[in-house]
Coordinates of C-alpha atoms in Angstrom, one line a residue:
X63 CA 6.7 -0.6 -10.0
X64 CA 4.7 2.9 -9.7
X65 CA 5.8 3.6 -13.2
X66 CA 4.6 0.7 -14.9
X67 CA 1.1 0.6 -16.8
X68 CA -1.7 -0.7 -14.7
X69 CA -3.4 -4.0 -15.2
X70 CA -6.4 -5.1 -15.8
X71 CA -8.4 -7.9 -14.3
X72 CA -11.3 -10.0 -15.9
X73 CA -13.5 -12.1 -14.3
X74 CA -15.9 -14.5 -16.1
X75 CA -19.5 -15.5 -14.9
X76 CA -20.1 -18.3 -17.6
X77 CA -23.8 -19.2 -16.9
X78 CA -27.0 -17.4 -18.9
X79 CA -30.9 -17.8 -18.1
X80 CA -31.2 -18.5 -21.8
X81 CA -28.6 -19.2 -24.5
X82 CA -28.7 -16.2 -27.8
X83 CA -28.7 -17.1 -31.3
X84 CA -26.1 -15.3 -32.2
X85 CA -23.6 -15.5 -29.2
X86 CA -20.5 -17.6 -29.5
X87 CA -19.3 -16.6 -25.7
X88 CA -18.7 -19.1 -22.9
X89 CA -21.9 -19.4 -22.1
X90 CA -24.3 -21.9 -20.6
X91 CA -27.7 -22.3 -19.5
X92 CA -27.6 -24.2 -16.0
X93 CA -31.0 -25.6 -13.4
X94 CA -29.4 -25.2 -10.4
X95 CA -26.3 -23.1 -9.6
X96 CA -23.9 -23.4 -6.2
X97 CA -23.3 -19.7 -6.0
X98 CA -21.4 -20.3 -2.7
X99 CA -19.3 -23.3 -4.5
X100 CA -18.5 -20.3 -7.1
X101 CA -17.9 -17.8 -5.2
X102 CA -15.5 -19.7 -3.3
X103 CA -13.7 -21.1 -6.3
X104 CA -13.8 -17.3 -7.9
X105 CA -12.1 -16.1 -4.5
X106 CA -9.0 -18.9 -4.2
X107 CA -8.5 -18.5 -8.2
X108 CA -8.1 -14.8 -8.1
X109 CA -5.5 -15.9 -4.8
X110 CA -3.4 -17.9 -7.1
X111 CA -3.9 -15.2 -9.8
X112 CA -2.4 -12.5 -8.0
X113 CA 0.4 -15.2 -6.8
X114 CA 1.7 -14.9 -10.4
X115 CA 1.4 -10.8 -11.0
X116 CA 2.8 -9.8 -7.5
X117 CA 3.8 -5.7 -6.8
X118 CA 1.7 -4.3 -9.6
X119 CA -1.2 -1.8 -9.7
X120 CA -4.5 -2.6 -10.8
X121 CA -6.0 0.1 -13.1
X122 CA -9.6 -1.8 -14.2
X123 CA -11.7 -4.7 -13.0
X124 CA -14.3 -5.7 -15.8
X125 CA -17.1 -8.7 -14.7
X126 CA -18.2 -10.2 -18.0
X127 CA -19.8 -13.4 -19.1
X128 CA -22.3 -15.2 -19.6
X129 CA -24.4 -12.7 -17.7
X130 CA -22.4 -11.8 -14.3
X131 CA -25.3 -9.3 -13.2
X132 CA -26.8 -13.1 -12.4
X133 CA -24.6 -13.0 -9.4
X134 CA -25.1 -12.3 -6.1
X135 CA -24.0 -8.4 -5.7
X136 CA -22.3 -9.6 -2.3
X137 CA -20.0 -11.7 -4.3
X138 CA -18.9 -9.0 -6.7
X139 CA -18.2 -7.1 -3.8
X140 CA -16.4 -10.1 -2.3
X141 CA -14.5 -10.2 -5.3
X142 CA -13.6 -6.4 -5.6
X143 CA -12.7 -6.3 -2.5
X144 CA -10.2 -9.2 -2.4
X145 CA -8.9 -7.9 -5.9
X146 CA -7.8 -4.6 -3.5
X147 CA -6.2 -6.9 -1.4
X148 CA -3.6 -7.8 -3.9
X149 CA -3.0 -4.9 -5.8
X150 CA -3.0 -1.6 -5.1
X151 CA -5.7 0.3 -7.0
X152 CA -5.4 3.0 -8.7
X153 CA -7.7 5.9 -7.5
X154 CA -10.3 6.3 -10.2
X155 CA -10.3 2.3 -10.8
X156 CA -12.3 1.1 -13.2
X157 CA -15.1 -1.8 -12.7
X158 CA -17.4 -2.8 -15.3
X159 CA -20.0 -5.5 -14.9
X160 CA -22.3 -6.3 -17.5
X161 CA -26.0 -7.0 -16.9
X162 CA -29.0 -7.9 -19.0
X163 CA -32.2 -5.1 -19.3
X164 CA -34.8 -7.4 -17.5
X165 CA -36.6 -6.3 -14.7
X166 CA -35.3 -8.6 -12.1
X167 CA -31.7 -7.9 -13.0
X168 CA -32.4 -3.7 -13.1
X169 CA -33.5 -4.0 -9.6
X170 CA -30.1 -5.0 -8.4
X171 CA -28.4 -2.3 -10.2
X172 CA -28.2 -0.3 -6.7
X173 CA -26.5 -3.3 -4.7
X174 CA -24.0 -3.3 -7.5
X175 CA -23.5 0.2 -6.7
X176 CA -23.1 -0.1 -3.3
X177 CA -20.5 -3.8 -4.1
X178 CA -18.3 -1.1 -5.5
X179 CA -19.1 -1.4 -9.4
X180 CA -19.3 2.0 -11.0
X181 CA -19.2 1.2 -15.1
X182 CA -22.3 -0.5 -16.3
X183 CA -22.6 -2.5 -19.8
X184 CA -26.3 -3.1 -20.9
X185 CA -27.0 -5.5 -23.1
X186 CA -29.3 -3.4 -25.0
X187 CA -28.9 -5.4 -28.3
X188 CA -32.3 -3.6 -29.9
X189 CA -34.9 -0.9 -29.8
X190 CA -37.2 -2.9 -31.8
X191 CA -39.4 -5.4 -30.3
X192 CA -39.9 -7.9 -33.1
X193 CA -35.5 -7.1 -33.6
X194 CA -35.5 -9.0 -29.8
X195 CA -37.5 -11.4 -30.6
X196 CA -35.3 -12.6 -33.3
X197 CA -32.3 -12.0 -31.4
X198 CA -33.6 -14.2 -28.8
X199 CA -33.4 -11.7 -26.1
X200 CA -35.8 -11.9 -22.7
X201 CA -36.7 -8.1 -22.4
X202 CA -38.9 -6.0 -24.0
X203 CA -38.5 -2.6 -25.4
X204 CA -40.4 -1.1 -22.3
X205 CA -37.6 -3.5 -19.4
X206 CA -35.1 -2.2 -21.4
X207 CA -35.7 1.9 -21.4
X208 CA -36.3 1.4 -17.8
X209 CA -33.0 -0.5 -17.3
X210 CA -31.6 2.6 -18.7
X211 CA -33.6 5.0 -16.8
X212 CA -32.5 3.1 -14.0
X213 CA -29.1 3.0 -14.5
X214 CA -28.5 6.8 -15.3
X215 CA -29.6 6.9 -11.9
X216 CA -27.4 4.9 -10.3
X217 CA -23.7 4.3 -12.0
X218 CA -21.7 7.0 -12.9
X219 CA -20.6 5.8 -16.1
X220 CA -23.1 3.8 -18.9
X221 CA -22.9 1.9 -22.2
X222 CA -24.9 0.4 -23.6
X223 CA -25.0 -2.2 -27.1
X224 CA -26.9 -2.6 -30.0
X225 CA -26.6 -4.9 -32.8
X226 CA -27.2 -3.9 -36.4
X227 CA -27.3 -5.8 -39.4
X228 CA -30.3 -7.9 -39.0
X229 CA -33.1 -10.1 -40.5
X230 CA -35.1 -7.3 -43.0
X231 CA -33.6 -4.5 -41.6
X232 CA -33.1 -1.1 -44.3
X233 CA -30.3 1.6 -43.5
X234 CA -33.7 3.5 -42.8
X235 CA -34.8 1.3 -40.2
X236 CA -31.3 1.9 -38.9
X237 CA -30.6 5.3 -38.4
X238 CA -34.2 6.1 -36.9
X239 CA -33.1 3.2 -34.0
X240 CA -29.8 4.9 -33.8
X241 CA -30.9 8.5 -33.6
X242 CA -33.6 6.9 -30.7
X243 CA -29.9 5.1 -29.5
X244 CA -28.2 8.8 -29.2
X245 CA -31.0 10.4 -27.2
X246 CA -30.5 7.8 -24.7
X247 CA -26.8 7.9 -24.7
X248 CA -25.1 8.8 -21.6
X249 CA -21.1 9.0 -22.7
X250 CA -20.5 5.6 -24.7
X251 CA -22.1 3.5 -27.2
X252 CA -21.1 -0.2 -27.9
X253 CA -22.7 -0.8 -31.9
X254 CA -22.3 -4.5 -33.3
X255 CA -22.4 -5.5 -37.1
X256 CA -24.3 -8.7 -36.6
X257 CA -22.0 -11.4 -37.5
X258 CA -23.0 -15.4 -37.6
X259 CA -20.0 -17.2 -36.2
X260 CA -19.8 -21.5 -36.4
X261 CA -22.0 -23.0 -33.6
X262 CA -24.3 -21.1 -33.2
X263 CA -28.2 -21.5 -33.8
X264 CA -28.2 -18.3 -36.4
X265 CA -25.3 -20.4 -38.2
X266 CA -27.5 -23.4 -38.6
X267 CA -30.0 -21.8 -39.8
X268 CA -28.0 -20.2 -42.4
X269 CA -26.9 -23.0 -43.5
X270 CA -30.4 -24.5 -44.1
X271 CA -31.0 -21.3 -46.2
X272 CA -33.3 -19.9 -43.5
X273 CA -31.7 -16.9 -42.4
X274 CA -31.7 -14.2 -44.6
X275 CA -29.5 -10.8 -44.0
X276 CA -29.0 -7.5 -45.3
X277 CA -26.8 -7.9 -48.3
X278 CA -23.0 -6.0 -48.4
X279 CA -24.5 -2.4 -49.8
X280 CA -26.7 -2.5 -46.6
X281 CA -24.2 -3.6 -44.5
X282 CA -21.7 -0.8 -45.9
X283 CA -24.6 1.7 -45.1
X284 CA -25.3 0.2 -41.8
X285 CA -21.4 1.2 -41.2
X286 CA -21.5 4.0 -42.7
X287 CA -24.6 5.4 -41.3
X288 CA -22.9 4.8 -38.1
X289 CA -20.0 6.8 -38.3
X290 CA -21.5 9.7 -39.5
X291 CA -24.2 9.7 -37.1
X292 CA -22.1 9.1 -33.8
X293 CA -19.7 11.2 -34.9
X294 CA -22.0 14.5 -35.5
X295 CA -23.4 13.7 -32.4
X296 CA -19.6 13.8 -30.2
X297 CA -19.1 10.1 -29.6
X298 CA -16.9 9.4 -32.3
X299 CA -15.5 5.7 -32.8
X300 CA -12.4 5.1 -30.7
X301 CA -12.2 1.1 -31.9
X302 CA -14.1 -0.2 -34.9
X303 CA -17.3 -0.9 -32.7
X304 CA -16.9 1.4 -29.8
X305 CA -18.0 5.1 -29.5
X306 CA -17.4 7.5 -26.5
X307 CA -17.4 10.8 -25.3
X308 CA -13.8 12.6 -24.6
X309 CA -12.7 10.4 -21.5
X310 CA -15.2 8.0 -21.4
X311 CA -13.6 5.3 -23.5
X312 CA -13.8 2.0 -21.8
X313 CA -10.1 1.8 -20.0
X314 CA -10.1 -2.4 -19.5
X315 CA -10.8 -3.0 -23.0
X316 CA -7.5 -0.1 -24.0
X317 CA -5.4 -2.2 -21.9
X318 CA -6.6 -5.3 -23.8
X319 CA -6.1 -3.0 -27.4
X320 CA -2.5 -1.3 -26.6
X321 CA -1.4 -4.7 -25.9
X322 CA -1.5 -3.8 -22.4
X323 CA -1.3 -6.9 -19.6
X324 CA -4.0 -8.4 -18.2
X325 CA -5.7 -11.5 -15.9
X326 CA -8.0 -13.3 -16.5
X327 CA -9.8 -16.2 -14.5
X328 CA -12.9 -17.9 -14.8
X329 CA -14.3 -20.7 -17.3
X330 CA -12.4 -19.7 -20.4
X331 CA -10.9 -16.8 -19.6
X332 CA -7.8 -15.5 -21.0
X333 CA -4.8 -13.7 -19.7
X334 CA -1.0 -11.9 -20.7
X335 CA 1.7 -11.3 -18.7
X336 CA 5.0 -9.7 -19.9
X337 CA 5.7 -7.9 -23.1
X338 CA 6.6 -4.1 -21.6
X339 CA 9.7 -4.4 -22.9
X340 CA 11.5 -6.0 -25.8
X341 CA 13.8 -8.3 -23.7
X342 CA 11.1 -9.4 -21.2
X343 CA 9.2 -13.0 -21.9
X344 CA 5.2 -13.0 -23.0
X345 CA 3.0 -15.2 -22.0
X346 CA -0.8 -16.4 -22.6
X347 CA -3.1 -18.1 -20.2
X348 CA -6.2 -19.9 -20.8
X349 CA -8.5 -21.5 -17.9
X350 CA -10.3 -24.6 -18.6
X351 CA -14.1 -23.6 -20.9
X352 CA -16.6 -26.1 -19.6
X353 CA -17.8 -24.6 -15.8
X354 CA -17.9 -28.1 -14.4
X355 CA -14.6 -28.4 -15.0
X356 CA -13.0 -25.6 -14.1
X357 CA -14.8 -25.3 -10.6
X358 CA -13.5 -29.3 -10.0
X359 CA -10.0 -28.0 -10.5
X360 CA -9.8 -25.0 -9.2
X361 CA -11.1 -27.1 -5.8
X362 CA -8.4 -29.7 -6.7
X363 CA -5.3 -27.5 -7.6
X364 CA -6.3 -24.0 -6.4
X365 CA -6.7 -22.5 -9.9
X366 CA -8.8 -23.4 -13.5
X367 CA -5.7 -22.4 -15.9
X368 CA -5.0 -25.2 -18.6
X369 CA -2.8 -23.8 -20.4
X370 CA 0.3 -21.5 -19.6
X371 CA 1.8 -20.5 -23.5
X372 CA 4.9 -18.3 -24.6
X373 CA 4.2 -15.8 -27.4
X374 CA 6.4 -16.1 -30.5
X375 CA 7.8 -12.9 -31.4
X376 CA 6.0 -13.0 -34.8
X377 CA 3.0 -14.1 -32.4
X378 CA 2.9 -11.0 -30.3
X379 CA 3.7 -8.9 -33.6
X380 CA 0.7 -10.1 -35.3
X381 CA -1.5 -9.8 -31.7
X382 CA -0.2 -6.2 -31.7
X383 CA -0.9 -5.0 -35.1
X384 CA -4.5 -6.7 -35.1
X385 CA -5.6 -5.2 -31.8
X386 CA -4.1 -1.7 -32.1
X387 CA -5.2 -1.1 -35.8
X388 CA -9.1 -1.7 -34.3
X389 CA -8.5 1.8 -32.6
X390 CA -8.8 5.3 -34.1
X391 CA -5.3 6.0 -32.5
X392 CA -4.0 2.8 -34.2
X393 CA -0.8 1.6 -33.1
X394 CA 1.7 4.9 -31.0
X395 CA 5.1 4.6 -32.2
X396 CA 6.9 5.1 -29.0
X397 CA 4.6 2.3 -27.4
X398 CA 4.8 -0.3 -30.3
X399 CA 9.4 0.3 -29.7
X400 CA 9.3 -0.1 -26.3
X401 CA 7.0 -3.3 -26.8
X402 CA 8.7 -5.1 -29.6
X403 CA 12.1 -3.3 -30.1
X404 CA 11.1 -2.2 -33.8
X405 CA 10.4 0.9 -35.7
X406 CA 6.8 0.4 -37.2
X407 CA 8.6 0.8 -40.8
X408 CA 11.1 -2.6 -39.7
X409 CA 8.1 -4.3 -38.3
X410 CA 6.0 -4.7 -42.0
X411 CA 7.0 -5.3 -45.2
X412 CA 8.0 -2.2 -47.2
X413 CA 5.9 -3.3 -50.3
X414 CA 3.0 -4.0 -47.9
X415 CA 2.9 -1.0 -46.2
X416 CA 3.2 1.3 -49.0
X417 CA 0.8 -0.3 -50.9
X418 CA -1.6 -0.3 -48.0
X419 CA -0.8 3.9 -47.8
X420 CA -1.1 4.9 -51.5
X421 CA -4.1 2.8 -51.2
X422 CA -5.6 5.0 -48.3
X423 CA -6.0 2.2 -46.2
X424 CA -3.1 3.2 -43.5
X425 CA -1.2 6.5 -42.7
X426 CA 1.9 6.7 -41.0
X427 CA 3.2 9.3 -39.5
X428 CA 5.7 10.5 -36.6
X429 CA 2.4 9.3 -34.0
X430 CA 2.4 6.3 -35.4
X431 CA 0.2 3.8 -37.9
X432 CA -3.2 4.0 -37.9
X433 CA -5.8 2.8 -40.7
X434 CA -7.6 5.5 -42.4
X435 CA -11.5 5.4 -42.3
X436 CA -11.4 3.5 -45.3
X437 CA -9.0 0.8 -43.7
X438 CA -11.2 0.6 -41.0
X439 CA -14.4 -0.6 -42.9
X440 CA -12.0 -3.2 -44.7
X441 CA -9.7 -4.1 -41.9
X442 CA -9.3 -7.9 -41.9
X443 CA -8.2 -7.4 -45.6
X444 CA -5.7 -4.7 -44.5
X445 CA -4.6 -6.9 -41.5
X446 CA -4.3 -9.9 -44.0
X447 CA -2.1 -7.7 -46.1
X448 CA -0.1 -6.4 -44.2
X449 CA 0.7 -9.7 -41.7
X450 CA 0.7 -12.5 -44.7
X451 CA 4.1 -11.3 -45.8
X452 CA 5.6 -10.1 -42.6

């Protein structure tokens, strides 16, 4: 088992203070909260979990939401510590927990230190007051440089995210918040195109007409601007939307891009098992979305999961070329055999693919295929290319 690649566990806290205008996540806004019910229900779910994944290492735990810095930091630790209990973890584990910037949240950043979490995500989202007022967001410019401050202090490893892309903002605006972005920068950088996805408040007001955004020239700059800039500065992008310094790219979300396994539990959460070799089943899980729900049958039947799915092999082709073509490395040869059984050149249509390179959208090479900067900007055309005839 030693020689296998690590997995990853997820955990979902699904409940907010306020719900964002632009977020699309499991999240929910809740009066009253049983943290102990949760807790509880988090702890027997993760037992039945690691029921299903015996014998394996764990090389990254990642607390996301919702807003899991809302928990009590002697549940994470609770929950870290039960996670060790299962799997053996590998020495420089990985946990992430991501946290809002407001003051009461920042002063629990050293009990989530001390709970055993040593990766924080900050939901940044802006350097611009009246940006995080349209955003929605609860902090302020000032709760959020001292979240930062704060933080430095206290993890050893930082990102934080911003969101570009957004109501009357000019390339200009841009790269004077992203230059402000880099001097606060410890080793990785999470940078969003704003996108409005269905039900959301931002989509309803687009459809009323009452939500105007940069048009595509901006948005090319926006990308643009973003490359060049992170890239001078030594945190080039290792996935479309990520940026790190040499070994500080974020190892859960890898596992989740190299079509790595991993667990997930928690309202909504999703998880896959299997797939290391050609000959060895794949399989998806998904745990039940609304809370209420979940927590009622994970007190029932010992676990949330709803749904328990094989992956096609088309399926997993498809999930494998979409996820690995997000990174610069795009997808390793050697990896994408052992995975699937194919050469790349077997996987994709010949016409496809060659167009795709004369084009400059893809190279591919003894390392691998990988899209070009140019594919990168246009990926979900390259992707629809390249998958519609395979």
């Amino acid at each position: 088992m030693t020689g296998e690649p690590p997995l990853a566990l997820y955990i979902h806290w699904p409940f907010c203070r306020s719900k964002c205008p632009y977020c699309d996540f499991n999240s929910h806004v809740r009066d009253r909260i049983d943290a102990g019910r949760w807790e509880r229900a988090l702890l027997d779910a993760l037992d039945h979990a690691a029921g299903q994944m015996p014998g394996r290492r764990l090389g990254s735990l990642f607390f996301g939401g919702g807003t899991p810095s809302l928990m009590a930091p002697e549940t994470v630790a609770r929950l870290i510590a039960r996670a060790k209990t299962h799997w053996p973890a590998d020495p420089d584990l990985e946990i992430t927990l991501e946290a809002n910037p407001t003051s009461a949240e920042a002063a629990r950043f050293q009990a989530f230190a001390e709970a055993g979490v040593n990766r924080l995500s900050l939901g940044v989202q802006a350097l611009r007051e009246e940006a995080l007022r349209f955003l929605g967001r609860e902090h302020d410019v000032r709760e959020a440089l001292r979240a930062l401050e704060w933080a430095r202090k206290t993890f050893p490893r930082i990102s934080f995210d911003l969101i570009y892309g957004r109501q009357e903002q000019t390339p200009a605006d841009w790269r004077a918040e992203l230059g402000q972005a880099l001097a606060l920068a410890a080793d990785h950088l999470s940078l969003y195109q704003l996108t409005i996805e269905a039900g959301t408040a931002f989509f309803q007001q687009q459809r009323q007409g009452a939500l105007p955004l940069p048009g595509e020239p901006a948005m090319v700059a926006f990308y643009e601007t973003t490359q060049a800039m992170l890239e001078d500065a030594g945190m080039p992008a290792y996935e479309i939307s990520n940026h790190a310094r040499a070994g500080a790219q974020c190892r859960h979300n890898l596992t989740y891009w190299r079509g790595g396994e991993y667990i997930g539990i928690g309202p909504g959460a999703h998880g896959r098992h299997g797939g290391r070799r050609p000959d060895e089943a794949r399989t998806t899980t998904r745990d039940i979305r609304l809370p209420e729900r979940w927590l009622e049958a994970v007190e029932r039947q010992g676990h949330g999961c709803e749904a328990v799915e094989g992956l096609e092999r088309n399926a997993w082709l498809a999930e494998l070329t979409m996820m690995g073509l997000r990174l610069r490395e795009g997808l390793s040869r050697n990896t994408f055999r052992r995975q699937t059984g194919l050469e790349i050149e077997a996987a994709f249509p010949c016409e496809a693919l060659a167009s795709l390179i004369t084009g400059d959208f893809l190279v591919l090479d003894a390392a691998g295929l990988r899209a070009t900067p140019r594919g990168r900007q246009r990926l979900n055309a390259v992707l629809e290319r390249l998958l519609s005839a395979a």
